[in-house]
mmCIF file of N, CA and C in Angstrom:
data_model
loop_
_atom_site.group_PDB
_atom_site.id
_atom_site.type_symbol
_atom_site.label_atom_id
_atom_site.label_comp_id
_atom_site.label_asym_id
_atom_site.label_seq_id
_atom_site.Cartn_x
_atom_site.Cartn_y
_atom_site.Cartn_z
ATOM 1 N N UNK Y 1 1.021 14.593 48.888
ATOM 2 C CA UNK Y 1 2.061 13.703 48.382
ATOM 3 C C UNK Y 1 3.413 14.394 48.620
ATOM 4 N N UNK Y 2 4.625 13.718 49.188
ATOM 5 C CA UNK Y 2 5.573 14.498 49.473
ATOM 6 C C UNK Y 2 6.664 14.394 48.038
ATOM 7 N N UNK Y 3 7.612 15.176 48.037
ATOM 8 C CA UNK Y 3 8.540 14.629 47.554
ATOM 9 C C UNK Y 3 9.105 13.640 47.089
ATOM 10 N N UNK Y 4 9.727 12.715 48.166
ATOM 11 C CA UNK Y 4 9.904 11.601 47.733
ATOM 12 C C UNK Y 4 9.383 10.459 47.012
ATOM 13 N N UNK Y 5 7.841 10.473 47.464
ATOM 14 C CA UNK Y 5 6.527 9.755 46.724
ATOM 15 C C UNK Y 5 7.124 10.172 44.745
ATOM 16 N N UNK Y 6 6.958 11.392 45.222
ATOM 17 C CA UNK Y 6 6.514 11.595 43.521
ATOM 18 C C UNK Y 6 7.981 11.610 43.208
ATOM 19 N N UNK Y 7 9.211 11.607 43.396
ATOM 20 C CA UNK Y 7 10.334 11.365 42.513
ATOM 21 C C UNK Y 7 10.115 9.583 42.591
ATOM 22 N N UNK Y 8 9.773 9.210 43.602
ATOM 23 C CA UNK Y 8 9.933 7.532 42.869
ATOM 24 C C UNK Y 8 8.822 7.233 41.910
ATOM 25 N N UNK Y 9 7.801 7.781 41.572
ATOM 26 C CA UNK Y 9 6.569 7.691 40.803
ATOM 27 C C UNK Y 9 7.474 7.883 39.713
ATOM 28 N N UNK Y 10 8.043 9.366 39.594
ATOM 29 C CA UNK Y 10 8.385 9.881 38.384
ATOM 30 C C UNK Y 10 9.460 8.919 37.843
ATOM 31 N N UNK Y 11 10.731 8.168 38.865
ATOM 32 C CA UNK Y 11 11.525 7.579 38.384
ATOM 33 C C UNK Y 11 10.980 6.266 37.890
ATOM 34 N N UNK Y 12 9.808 5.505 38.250
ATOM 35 C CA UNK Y 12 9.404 4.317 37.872
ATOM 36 C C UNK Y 12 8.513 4.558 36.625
ATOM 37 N N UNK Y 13 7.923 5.370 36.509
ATOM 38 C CA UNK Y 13 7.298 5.658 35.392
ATOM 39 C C UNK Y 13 8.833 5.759 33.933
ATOM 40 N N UNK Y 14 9.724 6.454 34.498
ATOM 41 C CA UNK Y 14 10.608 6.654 33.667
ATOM 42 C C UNK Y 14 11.388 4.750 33.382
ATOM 43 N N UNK Y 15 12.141 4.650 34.176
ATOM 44 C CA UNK Y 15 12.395 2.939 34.609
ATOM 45 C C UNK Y 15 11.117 1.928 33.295
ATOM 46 N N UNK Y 16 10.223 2.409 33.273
ATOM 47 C CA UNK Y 16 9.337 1.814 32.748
ATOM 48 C C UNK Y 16 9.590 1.977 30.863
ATOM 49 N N UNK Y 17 9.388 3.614 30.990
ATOM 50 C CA UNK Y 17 9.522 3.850 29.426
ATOM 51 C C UNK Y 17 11.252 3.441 28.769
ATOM 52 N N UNK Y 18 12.376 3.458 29.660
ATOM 53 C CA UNK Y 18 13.225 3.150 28.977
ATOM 54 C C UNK Y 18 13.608 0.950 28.714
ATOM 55 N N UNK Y 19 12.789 0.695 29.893
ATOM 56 C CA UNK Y 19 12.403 -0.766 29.335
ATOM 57 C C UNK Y 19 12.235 -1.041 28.107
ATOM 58 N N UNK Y 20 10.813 -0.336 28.239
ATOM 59 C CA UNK Y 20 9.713 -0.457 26.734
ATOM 60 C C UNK Y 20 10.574 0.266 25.417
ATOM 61 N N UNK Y 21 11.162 0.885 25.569
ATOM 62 C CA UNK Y 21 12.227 1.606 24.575
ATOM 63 C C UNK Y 21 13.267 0.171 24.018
ATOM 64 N N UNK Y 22 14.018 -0.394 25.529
ATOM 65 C CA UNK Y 22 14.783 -1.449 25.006
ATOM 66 C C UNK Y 22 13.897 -2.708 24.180
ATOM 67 N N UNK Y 23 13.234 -2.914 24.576
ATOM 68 C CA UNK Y 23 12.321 -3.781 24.245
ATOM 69 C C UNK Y 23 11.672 -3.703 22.827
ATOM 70 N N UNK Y 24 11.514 -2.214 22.596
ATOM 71 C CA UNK Y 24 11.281 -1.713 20.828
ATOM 72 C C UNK Y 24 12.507 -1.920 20.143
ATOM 73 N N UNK Y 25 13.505 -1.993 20.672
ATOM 74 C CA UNK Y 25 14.779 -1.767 19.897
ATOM 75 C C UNK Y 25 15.210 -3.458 19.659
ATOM 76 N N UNK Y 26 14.863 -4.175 20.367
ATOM 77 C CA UNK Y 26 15.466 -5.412 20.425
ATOM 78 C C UNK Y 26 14.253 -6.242 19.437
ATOM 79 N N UNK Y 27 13.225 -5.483 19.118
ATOM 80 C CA UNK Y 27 12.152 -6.341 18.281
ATOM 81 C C UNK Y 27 12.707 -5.327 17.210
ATOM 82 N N UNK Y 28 12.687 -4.847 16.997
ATOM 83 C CA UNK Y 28 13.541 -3.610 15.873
ATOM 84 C C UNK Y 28 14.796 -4.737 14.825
ATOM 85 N N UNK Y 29 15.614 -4.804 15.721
ATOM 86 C CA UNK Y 29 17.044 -5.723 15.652
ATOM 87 C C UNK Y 29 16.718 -7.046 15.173
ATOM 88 N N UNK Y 30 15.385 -7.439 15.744
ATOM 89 C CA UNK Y 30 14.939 -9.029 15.522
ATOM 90 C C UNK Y 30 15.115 -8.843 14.383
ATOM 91 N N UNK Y 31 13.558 -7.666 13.515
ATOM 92 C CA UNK Y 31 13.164 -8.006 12.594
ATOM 93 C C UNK Y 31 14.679 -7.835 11.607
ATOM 94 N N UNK Y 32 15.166 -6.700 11.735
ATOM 95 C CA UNK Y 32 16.449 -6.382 10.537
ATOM 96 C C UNK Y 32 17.246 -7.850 10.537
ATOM 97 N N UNK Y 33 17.480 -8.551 11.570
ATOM 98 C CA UNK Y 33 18.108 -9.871 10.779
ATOM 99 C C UNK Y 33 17.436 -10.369 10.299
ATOM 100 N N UNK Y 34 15.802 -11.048 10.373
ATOM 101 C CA UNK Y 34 15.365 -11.753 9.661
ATOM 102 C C UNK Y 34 14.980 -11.178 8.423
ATOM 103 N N UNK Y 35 15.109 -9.780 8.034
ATOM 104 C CA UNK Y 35 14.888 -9.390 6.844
ATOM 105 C C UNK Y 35 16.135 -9.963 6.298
ATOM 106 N N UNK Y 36 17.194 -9.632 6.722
ATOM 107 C CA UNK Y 36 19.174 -9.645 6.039
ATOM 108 C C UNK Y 36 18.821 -11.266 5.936
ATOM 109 N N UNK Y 37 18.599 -12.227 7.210
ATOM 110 C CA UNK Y 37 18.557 -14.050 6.229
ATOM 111 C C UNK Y 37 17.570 -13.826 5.086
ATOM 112 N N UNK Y 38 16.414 -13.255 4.617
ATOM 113 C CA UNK Y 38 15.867 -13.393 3.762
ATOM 114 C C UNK Y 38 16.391 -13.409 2.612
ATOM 115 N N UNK Y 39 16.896 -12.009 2.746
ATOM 116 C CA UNK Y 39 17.762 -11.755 1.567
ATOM 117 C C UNK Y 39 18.759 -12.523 0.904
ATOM 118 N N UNK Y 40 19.801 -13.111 2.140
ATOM 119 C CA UNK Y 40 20.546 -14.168 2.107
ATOM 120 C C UNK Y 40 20.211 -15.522 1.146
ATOM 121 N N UNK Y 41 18.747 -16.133 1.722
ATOM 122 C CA UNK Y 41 18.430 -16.675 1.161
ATOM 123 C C UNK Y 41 18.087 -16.528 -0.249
ATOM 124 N N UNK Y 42 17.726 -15.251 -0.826
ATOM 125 C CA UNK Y 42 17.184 -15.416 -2.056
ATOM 126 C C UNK Y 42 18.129 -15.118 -3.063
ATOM 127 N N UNK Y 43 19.242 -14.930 -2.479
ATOM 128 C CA UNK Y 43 20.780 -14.476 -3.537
ATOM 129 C C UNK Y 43 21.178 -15.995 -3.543
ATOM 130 N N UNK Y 44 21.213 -16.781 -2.278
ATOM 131 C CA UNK Y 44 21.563 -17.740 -2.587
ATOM 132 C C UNK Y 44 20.967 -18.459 -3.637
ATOM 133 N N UNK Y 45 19.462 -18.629 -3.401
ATOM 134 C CA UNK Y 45 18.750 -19.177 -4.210
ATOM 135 C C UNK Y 45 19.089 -18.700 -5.843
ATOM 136 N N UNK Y 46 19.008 -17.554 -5.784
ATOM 137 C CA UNK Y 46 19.730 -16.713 -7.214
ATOM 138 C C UNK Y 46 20.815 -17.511 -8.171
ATOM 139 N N UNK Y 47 21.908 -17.509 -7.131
ATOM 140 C CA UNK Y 47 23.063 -17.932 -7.413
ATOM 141 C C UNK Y 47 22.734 -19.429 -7.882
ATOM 142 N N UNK Y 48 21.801 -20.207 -7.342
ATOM 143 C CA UNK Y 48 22.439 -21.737 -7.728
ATOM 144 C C UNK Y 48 20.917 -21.999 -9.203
ATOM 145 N N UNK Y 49 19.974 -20.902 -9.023
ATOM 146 C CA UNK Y 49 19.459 -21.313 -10.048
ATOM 147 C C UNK Y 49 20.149 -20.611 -11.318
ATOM 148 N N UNK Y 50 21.476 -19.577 -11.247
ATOM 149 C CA UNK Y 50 22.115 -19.582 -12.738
ATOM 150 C C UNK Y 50 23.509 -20.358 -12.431
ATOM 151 N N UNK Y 51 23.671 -21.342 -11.873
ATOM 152 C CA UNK Y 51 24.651 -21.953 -12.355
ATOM 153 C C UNK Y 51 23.820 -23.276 -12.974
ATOM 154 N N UNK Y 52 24.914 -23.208 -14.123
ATOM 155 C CA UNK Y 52 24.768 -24.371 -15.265
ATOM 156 C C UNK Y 52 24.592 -25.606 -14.494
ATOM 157 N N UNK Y 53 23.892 -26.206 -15.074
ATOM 158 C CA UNK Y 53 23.619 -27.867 -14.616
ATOM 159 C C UNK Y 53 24.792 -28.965 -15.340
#
């Protein structure tokens, strides 16, 4: 195997893990907003079940 073979192996293998890295980070990001609307929601909900009728 020469050189060149194995730096493009090594660079696609790499190419690969920083994908899969973005790809953890962006399901990462998903979940933290849908935790933050949750929350959203349940302050809201909070809020209108102590206001007076």
């Amino acid at each position: 195997m020469n050189a060149i073979t194995m730096l493009t192996a090594a660079l696609t293998r790499c190419a690969g893990c920083l994908e899969a890295e973005a790809h953890d980070r962006e399901m990462d990001e998903e979940a933290e907003k849908r935790a933050e609307m949750r929350e959203l929601r349940e302050i809201v909900r909070a809020m209108r079940q102590a206001r007076p009728a």
